[in-house]
Tab-separated table of C-alpha atoms in Angstrom:
chain	number	residue	atom	x	y	z
C	28	MET	CA	41.687	-48.796	-16.207
C	29	ASN	CA	44.649	-50.494	-17.885
C	30	SER	CA	45.801	-48.296	-20.773
C	31	MET	CA	46.103	-51.186	-23.229
C	32	TRP	CA	42.640	-52.538	-22.445
C	33	GLU	CA	41.102	-49.057	-22.516
C	34	LYS	CA	42.669	-48.257	-25.868
C	35	VAL	CA	41.546	-51.505	-27.462
C	36	MET	CA	38.030	-51.173	-26.034
C	37	ASN	CA	37.894	-47.729	-27.627
C	38	GLY	CA	38.729	-49.294	-30.982
C	39	GLU	CA	42.231	-47.830	-31.210
C	40	VAL	CA	45.254	-49.751	-32.481
C	41	TYR	CA	47.786	-50.690	-29.795
C	42	THR	CA	51.370	-51.378	-30.898
C	43	ILE	CA	53.820	-53.604	-29.044
C	44	ALA	CA	57.591	-53.680	-29.588
C	45	GLU	CA	58.827	-57.161	-28.671
C	46	MET	CA	62.406	-57.091	-27.414
C	47	SER	CA	62.813	-60.846	-26.996
C	48	GLY	CA	66.515	-61.749	-27.358
C	49	ASN	CA	67.473	-58.558	-29.199
C	50	HIS	CA	69.310	-57.235	-26.143
C	51	ALA	CA	72.011	-59.777	-27.090
C	52	GLY	CA	72.873	-60.300	-23.435
C	53	SER	CA	73.455	-56.614	-22.698
C	54	LEU	CA	71.337	-54.669	-20.197
C	55	GLU	CA	72.572	-51.488	-21.858
C	56	ASN	CA	71.083	-52.708	-25.140
C	57	ALA	CA	67.851	-53.676	-23.384
C	58	LEU	CA	67.386	-50.210	-21.922
C	59	ALA	CA	68.318	-48.623	-25.256
C	60	ILE	CA	65.551	-50.669	-26.905
C	61	VAL	CA	63.081	-49.270	-24.357
C	62	HIS	CA	64.019	-45.736	-25.402
C	63	ALA	CA	64.027	-46.633	-29.102
C	64	ALA	CA	60.565	-48.199	-28.819
C	65	LYS	CA	59.220	-45.090	-27.133
C	66	LYS	CA	60.774	-42.839	-29.758
C	67	ALA	CA	59.354	-45.020	-32.540
C	68	GLY	CA	55.857	-44.465	-31.151
C	69	ALA	CA	55.187	-47.930	-29.725
C	70	ASP	CA	52.555	-48.099	-27.013
C	71	CYS	CA	54.285	-50.935	-25.201
C	72	LEU	CA	57.660	-52.631	-24.750
C	73	LYS	CA	57.475	-56.391	-24.295
C	74	ILE	CA	59.973	-58.862	-22.885
C	75	GLN	CA	59.856	-62.566	-22.006
C	76	THR	CA	60.247	-63.889	-18.481
C	77	TYR	CA	61.909	-67.288	-18.294
C	78	THR	CA	65.171	-69.085	-17.774
C	79	ALA	CA	66.425	-72.034	-19.781
C	80	ASP	CA	65.588	-74.228	-16.790
C	81	THR	CA	61.986	-73.000	-16.473
C	82	ILE	CA	61.136	-73.384	-20.154
C	83	THR	CA	62.864	-76.656	-21.075
C	84	LEU	CA	65.205	-79.395	-19.817
C	85	ASP	CA	68.979	-79.494	-20.054
C	86	SER	CA	68.900	-82.667	-22.135
C	87	ASP	CA	70.905	-83.963	-25.085
C	88	ASN	CA	68.108	-86.192	-26.316
C	89	GLU	CA	67.551	-85.730	-30.044
C	90	CYS	CA	64.075	-84.285	-29.565
C	91	PHE	CA	65.606	-81.246	-27.836
C	92	TYR	CA	67.446	-80.200	-31.018
C	93	ILE	CA	66.029	-77.848	-33.682
C	94	HIS	CA	66.279	-78.913	-37.322
C	95	GLY	CA	65.634	-76.331	-40.037
C	96	GLY	CA	64.509	-72.711	-39.918
C	97	THR	CA	66.067	-69.694	-38.236
C	98	TRP	CA	67.446	-71.651	-35.263
C	99	ASP	CA	68.665	-74.730	-37.120
C	100	GLY	CA	71.129	-76.782	-35.079
C	101	TYR	CA	70.353	-75.192	-31.724
C	102	ARG	CA	69.673	-77.325	-28.682
C	103	LEU	CA	66.625	-75.828	-26.957
C	104	TYR	CA	68.423	-75.311	-23.655
C	105	GLU	CA	71.261	-73.395	-25.307
C	106	LEU	CA	68.881	-71.303	-27.427
C	107	TYR	CA	66.888	-70.174	-24.416
C	108	LYS	CA	70.045	-69.605	-22.399
C	109	GLU	CA	71.321	-67.285	-25.132
C	110	ALA	CA	68.033	-65.515	-25.900
C	111	GLY	CA	66.659	-65.221	-22.377
C	112	THR	CA	66.335	-61.995	-20.451
C	113	PRO	CA	67.928	-62.368	-16.990
C	114	LEU	CA	65.212	-62.375	-14.339
C	115	GLU	CA	66.829	-59.544	-12.400
C	116	TRP	CA	66.453	-57.313	-15.474
C	117	ASN	CA	62.648	-57.504	-15.424
C	118	LYS	CA	62.231	-54.888	-12.699
C	119	VAL	CA	64.946	-52.654	-14.174
C	120	ILE	CA	63.356	-52.747	-17.632
C	121	LYS	CA	59.883	-52.090	-16.221
C	122	GLU	CA	61.183	-49.109	-14.280
C	123	GLU	CA	62.845	-47.763	-17.423
C	124	CYS	CA	59.535	-48.123	-19.271
C	125	GLU	CA	57.818	-46.124	-16.537
C	126	LYS	CA	60.551	-43.519	-16.706
C	127	VAL	CA	60.151	-42.912	-20.455
C	128	GLY	CA	56.363	-43.327	-20.471
C	129	ILE	CA	55.756	-46.589	-22.310
C	130	ASP	CA	53.738	-49.597	-21.145
C	131	PHE	CA	55.545	-52.717	-19.976
C	132	LEU	CA	54.457	-56.243	-20.835
C	133	SER	CA	55.998	-59.653	-20.433
C	134	THR	CA	55.317	-63.244	-21.429
C	135	PRO	CA	55.669	-65.657	-18.519
C	136	PHE	CA	56.378	-69.299	-19.250
C	137	ASP	CA	55.705	-70.828	-15.851
C	138	LYS	CA	54.125	-69.945	-12.510
C	139	THR	CA	57.368	-68.652	-11.006
C	140	ALA	CA	57.576	-66.100	-13.818
C	141	VAL	CA	53.996	-64.997	-13.113
C	142	ASP	CA	54.870	-64.571	-9.437
C	143	LEU	CA	57.909	-62.480	-10.318
C	144	LEU	CA	55.850	-60.273	-12.628
C	145	GLU	CA	53.155	-59.879	-9.989
C	146	ASP	CA	55.819	-58.777	-7.507
C	147	ILE	CA	57.026	-55.991	-9.816
C	148	GLY	CA	53.475	-54.831	-10.627
C	149	ALA	CA	52.915	-56.124	-14.160
C	150	GLU	CA	49.550	-54.986	-15.530
C	151	ILE	CA	49.287	-57.043	-18.738
C	152	TYR	CA	50.202	-60.630	-19.566
C	153	LYS	CA	50.979	-62.349	-22.846
C	154	ILE	CA	50.659	-66.071	-23.501
C	155	ALA	CA	53.040	-67.167	-26.245
C	156	SER	CA	51.832	-69.370	-29.101
C	157	PRO	CA	53.552	-72.579	-27.904
C	158	GLU	CA	51.959	-72.077	-24.458
C	159	LEU	CA	48.434	-71.897	-25.935
C	160	ILE	CA	48.020	-75.493	-24.767
C	161	ASP	CA	49.564	-74.928	-21.309
C	162	ILE	CA	46.175	-74.805	-19.597
C	163	PRO	CA	47.598	-74.742	-16.034
C	164	LEU	CA	49.687	-71.681	-16.933
C	165	ILE	CA	46.762	-69.916	-18.630
C	166	GLU	CA	44.565	-70.703	-15.637
C	167	TYR	CA	47.133	-69.225	-13.235
C	168	VAL	CA	47.644	-66.070	-15.307
C	169	ALA	CA	43.896	-65.612	-15.772
C	170	SER	CA	43.401	-65.838	-12.001
C	171	LYS	CA	45.282	-62.536	-11.662
C	172	LYS	CA	42.287	-60.849	-13.362
C	173	LYS	CA	44.493	-58.710	-15.608
C	174	PRO	CA	44.225	-58.185	-19.385
C	175	MET	CA	45.686	-61.105	-21.345
C	176	LEU	CA	46.996	-61.366	-24.875
C	177	ILE	CA	46.923	-64.935	-26.124
C	178	SER	CA	48.904	-65.727	-29.254
C	179	CYS	CA	47.276	-68.431	-31.360
C	180	GLY	CA	50.088	-69.646	-33.618
C	181	MET	CA	49.854	-73.404	-34.247
C	182	GLY	CA	46.470	-73.439	-32.503
C	183	SER	CA	43.419	-75.356	-33.690
C	184	GLU	CA	39.915	-73.937	-33.262
C	185	GLU	CA	39.372	-76.234	-30.306
C	186	GLU	CA	42.660	-75.310	-28.628
C	187	ILE	CA	41.929	-71.605	-28.963
C	188	ARG	CA	38.434	-72.104	-27.550
C	189	GLU	CA	39.809	-74.092	-24.616
C	190	ALA	CA	42.263	-71.303	-23.797
C	191	VAL	CA	39.535	-68.642	-23.911
C	192	GLU	CA	37.154	-70.740	-21.823
C	193	THR	CA	39.907	-71.369	-19.275
C	194	CYS	CA	40.190	-67.601	-18.775
C	195	LEU	CA	36.428	-67.180	-18.514
C	196	LYS	CA	36.198	-69.916	-15.882
C	197	GLN	CA	38.609	-67.855	-13.790
C	198	GLY	CA	36.299	-64.860	-14.124
C	199	ASN	CA	38.668	-63.103	-16.522
C	200	ASP	CA	37.067	-61.865	-19.730
C	201	LYS	CA	39.834	-59.369	-20.521
C	202	VAL	CA	41.157	-61.551	-23.323
C	203	ILE	CA	42.583	-60.489	-26.673
C	204	LEU	CA	43.557	-63.177	-29.162
C	205	LEU	CA	46.496	-62.605	-31.483
C	206	LYS	CA	46.451	-64.212	-34.906
C	207	CYS	CA	49.931	-65.561	-35.492
C	208	CYS	CA	51.901	-67.646	-37.939
C	209	SER	CA	54.601	-69.324	-35.865
C	210	ASP	CA	57.319	-69.223	-38.481
C	211	TYR	CA	60.350	-66.936	-38.352
C	212	PRO	CA	60.070	-65.017	-40.586
C	213	ALA	CA	56.467	-65.751	-41.544
C	214	GLN	CA	55.654	-65.976	-45.261
C	215	TYR	CA	52.745	-63.920	-46.594
C	216	ASP	CA	50.984	-66.880	-48.183
C	217	GLU	CA	50.923	-68.717	-44.849
C	218	MET	CA	49.521	-65.949	-42.648
C	219	ASN	CA	45.790	-66.377	-43.407
C	220	LEU	CA	44.789	-63.000	-42.021
C	221	ASN	CA	41.166	-63.532	-43.042
C	222	ALA	CA	40.977	-65.549	-39.833
C	223	ILE	CA	40.976	-62.256	-37.873
C	224	PRO	CA	37.299	-61.345	-38.400
C	225	ASP	CA	36.392	-65.033	-38.077
C	226	MET	CA	38.146	-65.199	-34.684
C	227	GLN	CA	36.309	-62.076	-33.522
C	228	LYS	CA	32.985	-63.669	-34.355
C	229	LYS	CA	33.804	-67.213	-33.237
C	230	TYR	CA	35.265	-66.375	-29.828
C	231	ASN	CA	33.541	-63.021	-29.176
C	232	VAL	CA	36.799	-61.242	-28.305
C	233	ARG	CA	39.005	-58.492	-29.691
C	234	VAL	CA	41.729	-59.757	-32.014
C	235	GLY	CA	45.202	-58.548	-32.984
C	236	LEU	CA	48.230	-59.822	-34.858
C	237	SER	CA	51.553	-61.111	-33.618
C	238	ASP	CA	53.414	-60.375	-36.835
C	239	HIS	CA	56.565	-62.317	-37.654
C	240	SER	CA	56.666	-61.291	-41.312
C	241	MET	CA	59.037	-58.714	-42.731
C	242	GLY	CA	57.879	-55.120	-43.165
C	243	SER	CA	54.567	-53.432	-42.349
C	244	LEU	CA	52.314	-54.918	-45.031
C	245	ALA	CA	50.778	-57.755	-43.023
C	246	SER	CA	50.118	-55.470	-40.060
C	247	VAL	CA	48.365	-52.919	-42.267
C	248	VAL	CA	46.212	-55.670	-43.794
C	249	ALA	CA	45.455	-57.012	-40.320
C	250	VAL	CA	44.247	-53.611	-39.122
C	251	SER	CA	42.047	-53.336	-42.208
C	252	LEU	CA	40.481	-56.650	-41.146
C	253	GLY	CA	39.808	-55.485	-37.600
C	254	ALA	CA	43.048	-56.144	-35.688
C	255	LEU	CA	43.436	-53.791	-32.720
C	256	VAL	CA	46.811	-54.987	-31.409
C	257	ILE	CA	49.975	-55.256	-33.470
C	258	GLU	CA	53.051	-56.941	-32.039
C	259	LYS	CA	56.386	-56.920	-33.873
C	260	HIS	CA	59.925	-57.827	-32.844
C	261	MET	CA	62.217	-54.809	-32.564
C	262	CYS	CA	65.994	-54.525	-32.348
C	263	LEU	CA	68.515	-51.697	-32.260
C	264	SER	CA	70.183	-53.096	-35.372
C	265	ARG	CA	70.067	-56.389	-37.230
C	266	ASP	CA	73.858	-56.213	-37.177
C	267	ILE	CA	73.779	-56.969	-33.425
C	268	GLU	CA	73.886	-60.760	-33.551
C	269	ASN	CA	71.306	-62.649	-31.501
C	270	PRO	CA	68.725	-65.392	-32.136
C	271	ASP	CA	65.956	-62.916	-33.065
C	272	CYS	CA	67.734	-60.229	-35.068
C	273	SER	CA	67.057	-61.625	-38.555
C	274	PHE	CA	63.276	-61.087	-38.406
C	275	SER	CA	63.194	-57.991	-36.168
C	276	MET	CA	62.529	-54.384	-37.145
C	277	GLU	CA	65.071	-51.647	-36.624
C	278	PRO	CA	63.805	-48.463	-34.910
C	279	ALA	CA	63.150	-46.468	-38.090
C	280	GLU	CA	61.242	-49.411	-39.552
C	281	PHE	CA	59.173	-49.762	-36.404
C	282	ALA	CA	58.376	-46.048	-36.461
C	283	GLN	CA	57.119	-46.493	-40.023
C	284	LEU	CA	55.046	-49.471	-38.906
C	285	VAL	CA	53.384	-47.410	-36.171
C	286	GLU	CA	52.550	-44.669	-38.658
C	287	ASP	CA	51.317	-47.171	-41.250
C	288	VAL	CA	48.934	-49.024	-38.930
C	289	LYS	CA	47.543	-45.813	-37.452
C	290	ASN	CA	46.911	-44.458	-40.931
C	291	ALA	CA	45.396	-47.782	-41.972
C	292	LYS	CA	42.976	-47.498	-39.067
C	293	LYS	CA	42.097	-43.932	-40.075
C	294	THR	CA	41.303	-44.976	-43.635
C	295	LEU	CA	38.647	-47.423	-42.429
C	296	GLY	CA	36.426	-44.710	-40.987
C	297	THR	CA	32.787	-45.743	-40.722
C	298	ALA	CA	30.220	-47.169	-43.125
C	299	ASN	CA	28.547	-43.932	-44.208
C	300	TYR	CA	28.268	-41.790	-47.305
C	301	LYS	CA	28.655	-38.384	-45.726
C	302	LEU	CA	30.973	-36.165	-47.710
C	303	SER	CA	34.173	-34.870	-46.176
C	304	ASP	CA	34.924	-31.157	-46.274
C	305	GLY	CA	37.380	-31.852	-49.067
C	306	GLU	CA	34.762	-33.726	-51.072
C	307	GLU	CA	32.284	-30.878	-50.626
C	308	ARG	CA	34.864	-28.522	-52.137
C	309	SER	CA	35.603	-30.992	-54.914
C	310	LYS	CA	31.943	-31.073	-55.974
C	311	LEU	CA	32.693	-27.866	-57.862
C	312	PHE	CA	34.510	-29.991	-60.425
C	313	ARG	CA	31.635	-32.344	-61.162
C	314	LYS	CA	29.972	-32.050	-64.544
C	315	SER	CA	26.882	-30.046	-65.505
C	316	ILE	CA	25.214	-28.692	-68.651
C	317	PHE	CA	26.914	-25.695	-70.271
C	318	VAL	CA	26.314	-23.681	-73.407
C	319	ALA	CA	29.040	-24.842	-75.818
C	320	GLN	CA	28.402	-22.287	-78.637
C	321	ASP	CA	26.873	-18.828	-78.847
C	322	ILE	CA	23.098	-19.379	-79.171
C	323	LYS	CA	20.475	-16.914	-80.424
C	324	GLU	CA	16.899	-16.619	-79.269
C	325	GLY	CA	14.659	-19.138	-81.008
C	326	GLN	CA	17.416	-21.647	-81.791
C	327	ILE	CA	16.953	-25.319	-80.974
C	328	LEU	CA	19.198	-27.041	-78.453
C	329	THR	CA	21.463	-29.701	-79.976
C	330	ASP	CA	24.393	-31.817	-78.813
C	331	GLU	CA	26.638	-29.254	-80.495
C	332	ASN	CA	25.466	-26.096	-78.742
C	333	ILE	CA	25.093	-27.611	-75.261
C	334	ARG	CA	27.406	-30.145	-73.588
C	335	VAL	CA	27.911	-31.914	-70.284
C	336	VAL	CA	31.284	-30.665	-68.998
C	337	ARG	CA	33.059	-29.629	-65.844
C	338	PRO	CA	32.472	-27.615	-63.579
C	339	SER	CA	29.155	-28.059	-61.749
C	340	ASN	CA	27.593	-24.572	-62.079
C	341	GLY	CA	25.009	-25.581	-64.673
C	342	LEU	CA	21.972	-27.839	-64.806
C	343	HIS	CA	22.330	-31.455	-63.612
C	344	PRO	CA	23.386	-33.839	-66.426
C	345	ARG	CA	20.298	-36.003	-65.827
C	346	TYR	CA	18.249	-33.382	-67.727
C	347	TYR	CA	20.463	-33.306	-70.826
C	348	ASN	CA	18.492	-35.676	-73.074
C	349	GLY	CA	15.214	-34.076	-71.991
C	350	ILE	CA	16.161	-30.554	-73.102
C	351	LEU	CA	17.612	-31.463	-76.493
C	352	GLY	CA	15.279	-30.071	-79.175
C	353	LYS	CA	13.876	-27.348	-76.928
C	354	LYS	CA	13.741	-23.744	-78.150
C	355	ILE	CA	15.945	-21.057	-76.570
C	356	THR	CA	14.182	-17.974	-75.136
C	357	LYS	CA	17.101	-15.532	-75.324
C	358	ASN	CA	20.611	-14.995	-76.649
C	359	ILE	CA	23.215	-16.938	-74.647
C	360	SER	CA	27.000	-16.812	-74.961
C	361	LYS	CA	29.350	-19.784	-74.987
C	362	GLY	CA	30.502	-20.861	-71.502
C	363	THR	CA	27.272	-19.921	-69.741
C	364	PRO	CA	25.994	-22.447	-67.184
C	365	PHE	CA	22.663	-23.714	-68.483
C	366	ASP	CA	19.478	-23.239	-66.401
C	367	TRP	CA	15.732	-23.716	-66.856
C	368	SER	CA	15.067	-20.045	-67.653
C	369	MET	CA	16.774	-20.472	-71.010
C	370	ILE	CA	14.053	-22.678	-72.537
C	371	GLU	CA	10.374	-22.230	-73.167
C	372	GLU	CA	9.189	-25.020	-70.875
C	373	LYS	CA	10.680	-27.094	-68.076
C	374	GLU	CA	10.829	-30.832	-68.495
């Protein structure tokens, strides 16, 4: 069984380091990111499979220019030319992943990319947020019957449903949706992570987060809401200039992310009230009824000579009001745990 699918089906959190354009045009950097991702504890290294010509048109029409945001001023063709991973690197990067023991994943953007990835033995596919509406592409990927991650940034409820149903019609139910805010970097107040449990219920699938925010916070919150896949961009250093560096994690930050989300998952536990071993030991320090002054036989119990204090060796505090006014049967020294044998009759 595919390791990603198996892990998610077992309820474990699966972490993906997205290389994207952080190789900055250097295969050496790309392979170094593979090693850094493995060292940081990522389960998977992800790339994107496209060329500028397969993802857009070489056109100077105004609509092909980006205005505002991280890539302000870029023409789409030039952005993808700069950020793209050369097709011949796909096999090399996958082999490096196999060598170091980390899963390989890529996002195809057209059928030729899917064919290339099939040829090199890809076992997982990712559909990027903008391609959520590319039904022919989703249909083709789904036909390969392999686990699919579908990012839902910019997607309406109906668009997400159409994508899921497209996969199901191809007989592929190995679908994981990724909540995503398609802004770079994403702002906390725009992420709407409460959609995660709603997506699980609405589409009857596992859900994760493609996290474009800074730091680990959103990913930790996502896991607490049921996310089982966390995807974050990773670079060797934000000082290595490329289109994705500004919102990518450096290796030490990604390692912290992996630790944070795994610990977040651990804290959820299960809905039960069974005490841990540590809590059982800590019960010693609960309160109980103790003799607070030396008491002689025949004296009456008052709120001065008995008190509810720590530790728990004495009578349960629930009996305190009931024993006030009772007569003591023997001499008792201060600091003695109170018990029923010390009074004439049990309440």
